[in-house]
Amino acid sequence: MLNTDMVLSKAIGPNRRDRPVCDFNTCPISARTGSIVQEYADNPQTFLNDFAAVYTKMIETCARDAGGNPIRDPARGACTLEPLITATSGGGGGNVASPPPPPSPKPPSPKPPPPLPCKINRRTGKCRRANRG
């Protein structure tokens, strides 16, 4: 089971310090979702059928931009879930506009000109460069 499955199947809630009040073995079955989790665990085909129906609806509905327009893959004209995936994985949730494209790579910096020859000042030990002009 995944952590999400466990939280859906058990009534695991936080205490006043946001710590679980019980662990997986001692928490009771969730009254709201425990029976649904058990049904899917007992009947994997039921889960697959329900998942397929919801996934199909999600694909047909399309993710939407801020203006409510469907976002489609320009190459195929089909709906895309990329903005939806980006938004939900970042914690934003919901339908959002497409993320901006990555920045173009910067051209390499030009090489600095080679140093001019210099003459060492015998008194100071410093290099005296000739004029570039």
PDB file of C-alpha atoms in Angstrom:
ATOM      1  CA  MET A   1       0.000   0.000   0.000  1.00  0.00           C
ATOM      2  CA  LEU A   2       1.058   3.557  -0.660  1.00  0.00           C
ATOM      3  CA  ASN A   3       0.970   6.199   2.085  1.00  0.00           C
ATOM      4  CA  THR A   4      -2.050   7.743   0.371  1.00  0.00           C
ATOM      5  CA  ASP A   5      -3.846   4.386   0.440  1.00  0.00           C
ATOM      6  CA  MET A   6      -3.142   4.010   4.146  1.00  0.00           C
ATOM      7  CA  VAL A   7      -4.421   7.479   4.969  1.00  0.00           C
ATOM      8  CA  LEU A   8      -7.583   6.823   2.942  1.00  0.00           C
ATOM      9  CA  SER A   9      -8.196   3.469   4.604  1.00  0.00           C
ATOM     10  CA  LYS A  10      -7.503   4.445   8.227  1.00  0.00           C
ATOM     11  CA  ALA A  11      -8.763   7.305  10.403  1.00  0.00           C
ATOM     12  CA  ILE A  12      -5.293   8.741  10.920  1.00  0.00           C
ATOM     13  CA  GLY A  13      -5.598  12.267  12.229  1.00  0.00           C
ATOM     14  CA  PRO A  14      -3.190  14.729  13.820  1.00  0.00           C
ATOM     15  CA  ASN A  15      -3.187  15.717  17.476  1.00  0.00           C
ATOM     16  CA  ARG A  16      -2.665  19.282  18.683  1.00  0.00           C
ATOM     17  CA  ARG A  17       1.022  19.092  17.750  1.00  0.00           C
ATOM     18  CA  ASP A  18       0.288  17.818  14.214  1.00  0.00           C
ATOM     19  CA  ARG A  19       1.499  14.329  15.138  1.00  0.00           C
ATOM     20  CA  PRO A  20      -0.518  11.197  14.267  1.00  0.00           C
ATOM     21  CA  VAL A  21      -2.728  10.057  17.122  1.00  0.00           C
ATOM     22  CA  CYS A  22      -2.172   6.417  16.172  1.00  0.00           C
ATOM     23  CA  ASP A  23      -0.217   4.253  13.748  1.00  0.00           C
ATOM     24  CA  PHE A  24      -1.470   2.049  10.933  1.00  0.00           C
ATOM     25  CA  ASN A  25      -1.963  -0.961  13.211  1.00  0.00           C
ATOM     26  CA  THR A  26      -3.837   0.899  15.971  1.00  0.00           C
ATOM     27  CA  CYS A  27      -5.934   3.408  13.983  1.00  0.00           C
ATOM     28  CA  PRO A  28      -9.524   2.415  13.223  1.00  0.00           C
ATOM     29  CA  ILE A  29     -10.821   1.994   9.673  1.00  0.00           C
ATOM     30  CA  SER A  30     -12.000   5.311   8.215  1.00  0.00           C
ATOM     31  CA  ALA A  31     -15.794   5.576   8.303  1.00  0.00           C
ATOM     32  CA  ARG A  32     -15.772   7.813   5.205  1.00  0.00           C
ATOM     33  CA  THR A  33     -13.330   6.068   2.849  1.00  0.00           C
ATOM     34  CA  GLY A  34     -12.266   2.761   4.387  1.00  0.00           C
ATOM     35  CA  SER A  35     -14.951   0.704   2.630  1.00  0.00           C
ATOM     36  CA  ILE A  36     -14.041   2.215  -0.779  1.00  0.00           C
ATOM     37  CA  VAL A  37     -10.358   1.377  -0.294  1.00  0.00           C
ATOM     38  CA  GLN A  38     -11.281  -2.158   0.743  1.00  0.00           C
ATOM     39  CA  GLU A  39     -13.563  -2.576  -2.289  1.00  0.00           C
ATOM     40  CA  TYR A  40     -10.736  -1.566  -4.651  1.00  0.00           C
ATOM     41  CA  ALA A  41      -8.289  -3.830  -2.785  1.00  0.00           C
ATOM     42  CA  ASP A  42     -10.679  -6.765  -3.125  1.00  0.00           C
ATOM     43  CA  ASN A  43     -11.610  -6.022  -6.755  1.00  0.00           C
ATOM     44  CA  PRO A  44      -8.664  -4.583  -8.742  1.00  0.00           C
ATOM     45  CA  GLN A  45     -10.705  -4.699 -11.978  1.00  0.00           C
ATOM     46  CA  THR A  46     -13.284  -2.373 -10.403  1.00  0.00           C
ATOM     47  CA  PHE A  47     -10.494   0.083  -9.612  1.00  0.00           C
ATOM     48  CA  LEU A  48      -9.134  -0.138 -13.168  1.00  0.00           C
ATOM     49  CA  ASN A  49     -12.616   0.401 -14.666  1.00  0.00           C
ATOM     50  CA  ASP A  50     -13.298   3.421 -12.435  1.00  0.00           C
ATOM     51  CA  PHE A  51      -9.839   4.853 -13.046  1.00  0.00           C
ATOM     52  CA  ALA A  52     -10.216   4.452 -16.828  1.00  0.00           C
ATOM     53  CA  ALA A  53     -13.541   6.302 -16.805  1.00  0.00           C
ATOM     54  CA  VAL A  54     -12.163   9.218 -14.774  1.00  0.00           C
ATOM     55  CA  TYR A  55      -8.938   9.387 -16.777  1.00  0.00           C
ATOM     56  CA  THR A  56     -10.897   9.426 -20.052  1.00  0.00           C
ATOM     57  CA  LYS A  57     -13.086  12.257 -18.756  1.00  0.00           C
ATOM     58  CA  MET A  58      -9.990  14.174 -17.656  1.00  0.00           C
ATOM     59  CA  ILE A  59      -8.376  13.807 -21.096  1.00  0.00           C
ATOM     60  CA  GLU A  60     -11.552  14.799 -22.934  1.00  0.00           C
ATOM     61  CA  THR A  61     -12.152  17.819 -20.696  1.00  0.00           C
ATOM     62  CA  CYS A  62      -8.610  19.228 -21.108  1.00  0.00           C
ATOM     63  CA  ALA A  63      -6.600  21.304 -18.748  1.00  0.00           C
ATOM     64  CA  ARG A  64      -7.623  24.960 -18.972  1.00  0.00           C
ATOM     65  CA  ASP A  65      -5.620  28.161 -19.022  1.00  0.00           C
ATOM     66  CA  ALA A  66      -6.380  31.181 -16.827  1.00  0.00           C
ATOM     67  CA  GLY A  67      -9.004  32.323 -19.344  1.00  0.00           C
ATOM     68  CA  GLY A  68     -10.835  28.988 -19.257  1.00  0.00           C
ATOM     69  CA  ASN A  69      -9.668  27.905 -22.721  1.00  0.00           C
ATOM     70  CA  PRO A  70      -8.687  24.253 -23.307  1.00  0.00           C
ATOM     71  CA  ILE A  71      -4.965  23.726 -23.578  1.00  0.00           C
ATOM     72  CA  ARG A  72      -4.121  21.508 -26.523  1.00  0.00           C
ATOM     73  CA  ASP A  73      -0.884  20.013 -27.755  1.00  0.00           C
ATOM     74  CA  PRO A  74      -0.144  22.102 -30.888  1.00  0.00           C
ATOM     75  CA  ALA A  75       1.479  19.173 -32.687  1.00  0.00           C
ATOM     76  CA  ARG A  76      -1.505  16.831 -32.289  1.00  0.00           C
ATOM     77  CA  GLY A  77      -4.395  19.146 -31.501  1.00  0.00           C
ATOM     78  CA  ALA A  78      -5.187  16.877 -28.557  1.00  0.00           C
ATOM     79  CA  CYS A  79      -5.706  17.883 -24.959  1.00  0.00           C
ATOM     80  CA  THR A  80      -2.633  18.015 -22.813  1.00  0.00           C
ATOM     81  CA  LEU A  81      -2.276  17.354 -19.101  1.00  0.00           C
ATOM     82  CA  GLU A  82       1.155  18.953 -18.831  1.00  0.00           C
ATOM     83  CA  PRO A  83      -0.059  22.204 -17.182  1.00  0.00           C
ATOM     84  CA  LEU A  84      -2.246  20.211 -14.814  1.00  0.00           C
ATOM     85  CA  ILE A  85       0.622  17.907 -13.868  1.00  0.00           C
ATOM     86  CA  THR A  86       2.978  20.849 -13.379  1.00  0.00           C
ATOM     87  CA  ALA A  87       0.468  22.690 -11.209  1.00  0.00           C
ATOM     88  CA  THR A  88      -0.440  19.765  -8.971  1.00  0.00           C
ATOM     89  CA  SER A  89       3.096  18.523  -8.495  1.00  0.00           C
ATOM     90  CA  GLY A  90       4.148  21.971  -7.348  1.00  0.00           C
ATOM     91  CA  GLY A  91       1.412  22.179  -4.782  1.00  0.00           C
ATOM     92  CA  GLY A  92      -0.676  24.725  -6.729  1.00  0.00           C
ATOM     93  CA  GLY A  93      -3.457  22.376  -7.783  1.00  0.00           C
ATOM     94  CA  GLY A  94      -6.118  23.104 -10.348  1.00  0.00           C
ATOM     95  CA  ASN A  95      -6.011  24.233 -13.931  1.00  0.00           C
ATOM     96  CA  VAL A  96      -3.414  26.838 -14.766  1.00  0.00           C
ATOM     97  CA  ALA A  97      -1.805  28.364 -17.821  1.00  0.00           C
ATOM     98  CA  SER A  98       1.079  26.589 -19.506  1.00  0.00           C
ATOM     99  CA  PRO A  99       4.442  27.100 -17.848  1.00  0.00           C
ATOM    100  CA  PRO A 100       6.810  29.411 -19.722  1.00  0.00           C
ATOM    101  CA  PRO A 101       9.341  27.760 -22.029  1.00  0.00           C
ATOM    102  CA  PRO A 102      12.840  27.278 -20.637  1.00  0.00           C
ATOM    103  CA  PRO A 103      15.214  30.173 -21.266  1.00  0.00           C
ATOM    104  CA  SER A 104      17.446  30.039 -24.309  1.00  0.00           C
ATOM    105  CA  PRO A 105      21.049  29.182 -23.557  1.00  0.00           C
ATOM    106  CA  LYS A 106      23.289  32.222 -23.339  1.00  0.00           C
ATOM    107  CA  PRO A 107      25.976  32.543 -25.998  1.00  0.00           C
ATOM    108  CA  PRO A 108      29.482  32.039 -24.672  1.00  0.00           C
ATOM    109  CA  SER A 109      31.227  35.165 -23.466  1.00  0.00           C
ATOM    110  CA  PRO A 110      33.876  36.500 -25.836  1.00  0.00           C
ATOM    111  CA  LYS A 111      37.419  35.683 -24.825  1.00  0.00           C
ATOM    112  CA  PRO A 112      39.308  38.580 -23.320  1.00  0.00           C
ATOM    113  CA  PRO A 113      42.174  39.864 -25.464  1.00  0.00           C
ATOM    114  CA  PRO A 114      45.536  38.367 -24.618  1.00  0.00           C
ATOM    115  CA  PRO A 115      47.602  40.478 -22.248  1.00  0.00           C
ATOM    116  CA  LEU A 116      50.083  42.858 -23.775  1.00  0.00           C
ATOM    117  CA  PRO A 117      53.703  42.150 -23.100  1.00  0.00           C
ATOM    118  CA  CYS A 118      55.065  44.083 -20.228  1.00  0.00           C
ATOM    119  CA  LYS A 119      58.370  45.271 -18.937  1.00  0.00           C
ATOM    120  CA  ILE A 120      59.204  44.661 -15.306  1.00  0.00           C
ATOM    121  CA  ASN A 121      60.133  47.783 -13.416  1.00  0.00           C
ATOM    122  CA  ARG A 122      63.343  46.859 -11.639  1.00  0.00           C
ATOM    123  CA  ARG A 123      62.735  49.257  -8.790  1.00  0.00           C
ATOM    124  CA  THR A 124      59.073  48.284  -7.995  1.00  0.00           C
ATOM    125  CA  GLY A 125      58.916  44.772  -9.501  1.00  0.00           C
ATOM    126  CA  LYS A 126      55.615  45.656 -11.185  1.00  0.00           C
ATOM    127  CA  CYS A 127      54.672  45.054 -14.776  1.00  0.00           C
ATOM    128  CA  ARG A 128      54.390  48.074 -17.013  1.00  0.00           C
ATOM    129  CA  ARG A 129      52.122  47.362 -19.982  1.00  0.00           C
ATOM    130  CA  ALA A 130      52.510  49.063 -23.317  1.00  0.00           C
ATOM    131  CA  ASN A 131      49.605  51.138 -24.625  1.00  0.00           C
ATOM    132  CA  ARG A 132      47.027  49.293 -26.732  1.00  0.00           C
ATOM    133  CA  GLY A 133      46.490  52.175 -29.143  1.00  0.00           C
TER     134      GLY A 133
END
